[in-house]
mmCIF file of C-alpha atoms in Angstrom:
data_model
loop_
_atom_site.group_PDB
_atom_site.id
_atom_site.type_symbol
_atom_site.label_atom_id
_atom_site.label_comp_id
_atom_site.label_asym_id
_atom_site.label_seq_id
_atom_site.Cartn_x
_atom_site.Cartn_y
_atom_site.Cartn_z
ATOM 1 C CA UNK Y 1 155.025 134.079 4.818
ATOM 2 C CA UNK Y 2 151.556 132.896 4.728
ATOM 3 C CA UNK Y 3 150.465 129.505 5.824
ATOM 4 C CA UNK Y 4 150.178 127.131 2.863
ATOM 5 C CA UNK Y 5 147.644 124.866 2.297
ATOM 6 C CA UNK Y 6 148.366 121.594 2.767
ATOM 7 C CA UNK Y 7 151.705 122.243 2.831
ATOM 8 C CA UNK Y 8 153.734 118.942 3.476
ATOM 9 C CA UNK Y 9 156.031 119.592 6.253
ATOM 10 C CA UNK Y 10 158.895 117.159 7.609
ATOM 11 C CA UNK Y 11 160.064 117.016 11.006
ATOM 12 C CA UNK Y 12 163.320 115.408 10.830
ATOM 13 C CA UNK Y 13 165.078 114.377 13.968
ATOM 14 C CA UNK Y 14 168.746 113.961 13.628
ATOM 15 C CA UNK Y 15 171.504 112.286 16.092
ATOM 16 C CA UNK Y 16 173.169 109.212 17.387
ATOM 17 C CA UNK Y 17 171.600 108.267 20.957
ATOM 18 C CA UNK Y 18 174.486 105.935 21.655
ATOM 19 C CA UNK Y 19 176.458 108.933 22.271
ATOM 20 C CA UNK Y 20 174.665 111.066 25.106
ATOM 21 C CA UNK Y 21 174.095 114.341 24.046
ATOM 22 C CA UNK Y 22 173.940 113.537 20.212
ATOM 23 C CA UNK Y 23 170.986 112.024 20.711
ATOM 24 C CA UNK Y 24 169.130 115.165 21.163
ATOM 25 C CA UNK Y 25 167.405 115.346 17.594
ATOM 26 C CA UNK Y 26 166.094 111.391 17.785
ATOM 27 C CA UNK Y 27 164.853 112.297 21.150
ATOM 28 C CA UNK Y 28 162.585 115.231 20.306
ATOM 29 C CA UNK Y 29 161.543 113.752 17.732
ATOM 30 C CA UNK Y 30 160.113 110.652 19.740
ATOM 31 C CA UNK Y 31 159.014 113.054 22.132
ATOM 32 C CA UNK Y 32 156.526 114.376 19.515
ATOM 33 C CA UNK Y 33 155.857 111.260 17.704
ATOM 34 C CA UNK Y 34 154.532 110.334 21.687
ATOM 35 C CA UNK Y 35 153.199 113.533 23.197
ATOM 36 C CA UNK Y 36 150.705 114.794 20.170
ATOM 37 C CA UNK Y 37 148.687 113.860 17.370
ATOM 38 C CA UNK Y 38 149.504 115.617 14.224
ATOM 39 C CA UNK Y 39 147.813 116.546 11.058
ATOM 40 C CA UNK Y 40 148.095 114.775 8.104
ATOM 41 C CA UNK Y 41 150.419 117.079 6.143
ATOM 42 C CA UNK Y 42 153.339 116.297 8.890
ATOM 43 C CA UNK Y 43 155.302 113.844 8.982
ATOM 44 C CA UNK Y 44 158.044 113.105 11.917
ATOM 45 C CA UNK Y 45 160.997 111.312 11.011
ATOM 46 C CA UNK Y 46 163.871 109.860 13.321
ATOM 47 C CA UNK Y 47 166.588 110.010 10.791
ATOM 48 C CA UNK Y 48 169.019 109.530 13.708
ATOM 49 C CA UNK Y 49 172.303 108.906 11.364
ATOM 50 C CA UNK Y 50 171.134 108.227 8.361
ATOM 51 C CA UNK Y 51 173.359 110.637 5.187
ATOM 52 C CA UNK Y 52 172.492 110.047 1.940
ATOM 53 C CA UNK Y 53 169.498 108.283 2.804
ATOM 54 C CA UNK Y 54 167.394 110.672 3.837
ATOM 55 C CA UNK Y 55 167.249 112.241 0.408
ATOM 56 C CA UNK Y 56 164.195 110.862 -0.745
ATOM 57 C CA UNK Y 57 162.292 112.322 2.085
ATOM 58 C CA UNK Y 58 163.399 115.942 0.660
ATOM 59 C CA UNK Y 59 161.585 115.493 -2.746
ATOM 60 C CA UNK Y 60 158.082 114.501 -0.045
ATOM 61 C CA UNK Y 61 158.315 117.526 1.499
ATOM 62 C CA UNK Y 62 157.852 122.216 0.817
ATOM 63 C CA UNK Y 63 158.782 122.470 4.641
ATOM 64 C CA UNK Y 64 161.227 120.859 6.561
ATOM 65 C CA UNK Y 65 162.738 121.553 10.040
ATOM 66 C CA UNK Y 66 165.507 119.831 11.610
ATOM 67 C CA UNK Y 67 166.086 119.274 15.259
ATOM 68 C CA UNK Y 68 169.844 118.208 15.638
ATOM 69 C CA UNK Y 69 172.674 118.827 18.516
ATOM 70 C CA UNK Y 70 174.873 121.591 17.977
ATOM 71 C CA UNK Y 71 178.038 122.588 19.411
ATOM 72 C CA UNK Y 72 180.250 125.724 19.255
ATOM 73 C CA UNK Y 73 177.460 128.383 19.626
ATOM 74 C CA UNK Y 74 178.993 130.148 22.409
ATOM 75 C CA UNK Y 75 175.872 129.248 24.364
ATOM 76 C CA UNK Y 76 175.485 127.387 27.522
ATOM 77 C CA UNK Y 77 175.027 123.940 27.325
ATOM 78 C CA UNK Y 78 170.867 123.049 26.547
ATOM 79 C CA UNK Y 79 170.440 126.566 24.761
ATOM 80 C CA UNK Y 80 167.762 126.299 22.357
ATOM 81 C CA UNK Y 81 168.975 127.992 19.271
ATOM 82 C CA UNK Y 82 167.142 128.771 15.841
ATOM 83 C CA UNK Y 83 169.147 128.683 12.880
ATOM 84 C CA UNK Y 84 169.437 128.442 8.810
ATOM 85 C CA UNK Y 85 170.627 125.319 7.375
ATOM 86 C CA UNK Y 86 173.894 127.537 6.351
ATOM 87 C CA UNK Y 87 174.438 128.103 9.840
ATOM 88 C CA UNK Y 88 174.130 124.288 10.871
ATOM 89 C CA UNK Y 89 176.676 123.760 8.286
ATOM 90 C CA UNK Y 90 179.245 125.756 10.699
ATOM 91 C CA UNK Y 91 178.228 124.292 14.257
ATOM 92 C CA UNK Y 92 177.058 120.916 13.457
ATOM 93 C CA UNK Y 93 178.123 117.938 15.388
ATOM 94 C CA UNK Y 94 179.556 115.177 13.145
ATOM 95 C CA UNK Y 95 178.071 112.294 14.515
ATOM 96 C CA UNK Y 96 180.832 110.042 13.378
ATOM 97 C CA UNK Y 97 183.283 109.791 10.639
ATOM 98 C CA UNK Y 98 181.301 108.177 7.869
ATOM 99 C CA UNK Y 99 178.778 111.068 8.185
ATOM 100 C CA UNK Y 100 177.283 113.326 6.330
ATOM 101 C CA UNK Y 101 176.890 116.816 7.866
ATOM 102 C CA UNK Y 102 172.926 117.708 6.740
ATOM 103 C CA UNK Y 103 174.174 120.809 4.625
ATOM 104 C CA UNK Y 104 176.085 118.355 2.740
ATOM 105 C CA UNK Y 105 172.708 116.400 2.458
ATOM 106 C CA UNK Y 106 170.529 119.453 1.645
ATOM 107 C CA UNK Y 107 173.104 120.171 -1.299
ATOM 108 C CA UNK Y 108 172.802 116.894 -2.631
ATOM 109 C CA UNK Y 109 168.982 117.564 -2.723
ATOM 110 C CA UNK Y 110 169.582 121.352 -3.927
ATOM 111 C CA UNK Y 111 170.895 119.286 -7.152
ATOM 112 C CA UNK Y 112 168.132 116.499 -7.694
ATOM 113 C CA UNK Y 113 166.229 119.635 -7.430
ATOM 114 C CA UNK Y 114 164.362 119.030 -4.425
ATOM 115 C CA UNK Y 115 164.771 122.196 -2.110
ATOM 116 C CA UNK Y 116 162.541 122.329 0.459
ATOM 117 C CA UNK Y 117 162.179 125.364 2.504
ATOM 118 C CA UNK Y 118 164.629 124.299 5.822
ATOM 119 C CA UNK Y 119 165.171 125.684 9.313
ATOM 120 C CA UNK Y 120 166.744 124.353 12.371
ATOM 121 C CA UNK Y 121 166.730 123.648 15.716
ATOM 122 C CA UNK Y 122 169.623 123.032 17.593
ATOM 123 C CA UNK Y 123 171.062 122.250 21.119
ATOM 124 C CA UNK Y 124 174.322 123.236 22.194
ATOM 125 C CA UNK Y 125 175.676 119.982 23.778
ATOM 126 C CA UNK Y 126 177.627 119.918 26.562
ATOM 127 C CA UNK Y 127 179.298 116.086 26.410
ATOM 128 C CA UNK Y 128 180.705 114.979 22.980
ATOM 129 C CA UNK Y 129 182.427 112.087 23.840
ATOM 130 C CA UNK Y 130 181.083 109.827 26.477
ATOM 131 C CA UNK Y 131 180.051 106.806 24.998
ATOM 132 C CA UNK Y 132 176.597 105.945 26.795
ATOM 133 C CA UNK Y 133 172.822 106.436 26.215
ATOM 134 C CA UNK Y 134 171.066 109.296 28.062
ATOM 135 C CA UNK Y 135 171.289 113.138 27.851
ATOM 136 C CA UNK Y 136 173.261 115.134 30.168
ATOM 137 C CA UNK Y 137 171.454 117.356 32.833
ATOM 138 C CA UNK Y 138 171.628 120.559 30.698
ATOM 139 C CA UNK Y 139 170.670 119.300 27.578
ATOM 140 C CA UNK Y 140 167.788 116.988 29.237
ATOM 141 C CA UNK Y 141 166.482 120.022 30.809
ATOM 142 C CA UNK Y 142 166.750 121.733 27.221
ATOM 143 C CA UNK Y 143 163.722 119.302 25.487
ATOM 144 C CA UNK Y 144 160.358 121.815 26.624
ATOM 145 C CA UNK Y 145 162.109 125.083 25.328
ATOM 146 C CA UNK Y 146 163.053 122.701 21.975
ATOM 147 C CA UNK Y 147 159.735 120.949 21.561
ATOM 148 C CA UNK Y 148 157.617 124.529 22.062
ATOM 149 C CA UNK Y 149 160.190 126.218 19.860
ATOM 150 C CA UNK Y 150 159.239 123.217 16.901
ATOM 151 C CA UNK Y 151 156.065 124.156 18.011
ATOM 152 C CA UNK Y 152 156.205 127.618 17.532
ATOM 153 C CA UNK Y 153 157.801 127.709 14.413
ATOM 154 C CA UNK Y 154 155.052 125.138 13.051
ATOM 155 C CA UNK Y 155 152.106 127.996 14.492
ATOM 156 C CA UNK Y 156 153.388 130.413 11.920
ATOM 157 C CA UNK Y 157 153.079 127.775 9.163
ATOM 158 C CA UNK Y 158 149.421 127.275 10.391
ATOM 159 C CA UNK Y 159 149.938 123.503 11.870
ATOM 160 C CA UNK Y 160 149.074 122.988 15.714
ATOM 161 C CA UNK Y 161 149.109 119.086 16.511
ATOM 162 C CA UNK Y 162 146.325 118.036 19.597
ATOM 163 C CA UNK Y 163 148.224 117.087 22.930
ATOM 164 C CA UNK Y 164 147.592 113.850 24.437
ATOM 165 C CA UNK Y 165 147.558 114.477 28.615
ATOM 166 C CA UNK Y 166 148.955 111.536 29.558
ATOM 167 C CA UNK Y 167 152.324 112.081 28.210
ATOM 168 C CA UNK Y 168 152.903 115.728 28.977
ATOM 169 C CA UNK Y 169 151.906 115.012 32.616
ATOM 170 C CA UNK Y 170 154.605 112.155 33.019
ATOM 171 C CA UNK Y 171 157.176 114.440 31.355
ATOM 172 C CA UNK Y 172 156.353 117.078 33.654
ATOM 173 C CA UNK Y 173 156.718 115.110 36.842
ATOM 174 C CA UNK Y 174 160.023 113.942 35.219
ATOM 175 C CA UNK Y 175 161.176 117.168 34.749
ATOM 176 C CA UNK Y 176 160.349 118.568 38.660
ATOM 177 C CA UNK Y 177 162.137 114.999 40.173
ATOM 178 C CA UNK Y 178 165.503 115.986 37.821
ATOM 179 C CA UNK Y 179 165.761 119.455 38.698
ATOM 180 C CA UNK Y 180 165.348 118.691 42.189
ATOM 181 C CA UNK Y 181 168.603 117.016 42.210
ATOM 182 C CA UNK Y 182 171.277 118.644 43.620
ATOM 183 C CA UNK Y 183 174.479 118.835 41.323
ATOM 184 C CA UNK Y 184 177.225 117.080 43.418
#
C-alpha cells in the first residue's frame, strides 16, 4: 500500500537473551536502537519476554513488525525469513513456559480492538537449549540480512532512519574477525 503519513510504527523486539539463540529479537532491536536515528513516528521496543504486557503498546501503534527467533522453518540455521503473524503462530519459539506466544498476544489485542497492521521477522535458531548469553555462529552471522530486511520492509512504508558511522563500522569489523574463524 501507500506510505501513510505519520503513520506510527512499532518495532518490537522479542526473545529471552539468557538463552542463546532466543535472544535474537532483543538483539536486533538494540542493534537499531544503537546503529540509527529514527523518525519520530517509530518507536523500538525490547519487549524481550514480556506477554500480556505488551498490549498497551498495540493500541500506540497502525504498523507493527516483530523481530523474534523462529524455529521449524526447514531453513538453515540464521535464515532470515518474512512472515504473517499467522505464520509465527506455527514456528514460534516459546521462550519459556509461562509465555505467551505473540499470536496469542495479537488476539488479545484483536479483541480490545486494537489491530495493528503486523509482519514478522524471524530467525531460524539453531540452539534451543543451552542456557548461556550469546548467539550461535549462524544466527550471529544472520543480524545484517535481519536488520536490512526491517529496513526494507520500513522503505516501502516510507520510513528510512539516518545511520550513525561509528556503529556500523565496529559491527563490520566484528563481523570479518567472526567469519574468519575456522569452525573446529
Amino acid at each position: 500500500g501507500e506510505p501513510v503519513a505519520d503513520e506510527r510504527i512499532l518495532i518490537l523486539g522479542l526473545g529471552n537473551p539468557l538463552v542463546q539463540d532466543e535472544g535474537i529479537g532483543v538483539r536486533i532491536a538494540e542493534e537499531l536502537l544503537t546503529r540509527y536515528d529514527w523518525p519520530a513516528n517509530v518507536e523500538i521496543v525490547d519487549a524481550g519476554t514480556m506477554g500480556m504486557s505488551i498490549l498497551p503498546l498495540f493500541s500506540r501503534c497502525d504498523f507493527m513488525l516483530v523481530v523474534d527467533a523462529i524455529d521449524g522453518t526447514g531453513h538453515a540455521p540464521g535464515t532470515v525469513v518474512g512472515i504473517s503473524p499467522d505464520d509465527l503462530a506455527q514456528s514460534q519459539v516459546m521462550h519459556s513456559l509461562h509465555d505467551l506466544k505473540f499470536a496469542d498476544v495479537l488476539q488479545v489485542a484483536m479483541l480490545a480492538g486494537h489491530t495493528p497492521q503486523a509482519w514478522v521477522i524471524g530467525v531460524q535458531i539453531e540452539d534451543m537449549t543451552t542456557v548461556g548469553i550469546g548467539l550461535t555462529e549462524p544466527v550471529e552471522a544472520a543480524i545484517p540480512a535481519a536488520i536490512d530486511a526491517v529496513l526494507e520492509e520500513l522503505s516501502r512504508r516510507g520510513v528510512a532512519p539516518t545511520g550513525r558511522d561509528e556503529a556500523s563500522g565496529a559491527a563490520s569489523v566484528l563481523t570479518n574477525v567472526r567469519s574468519g574463524q575456522e569452525s573446529a
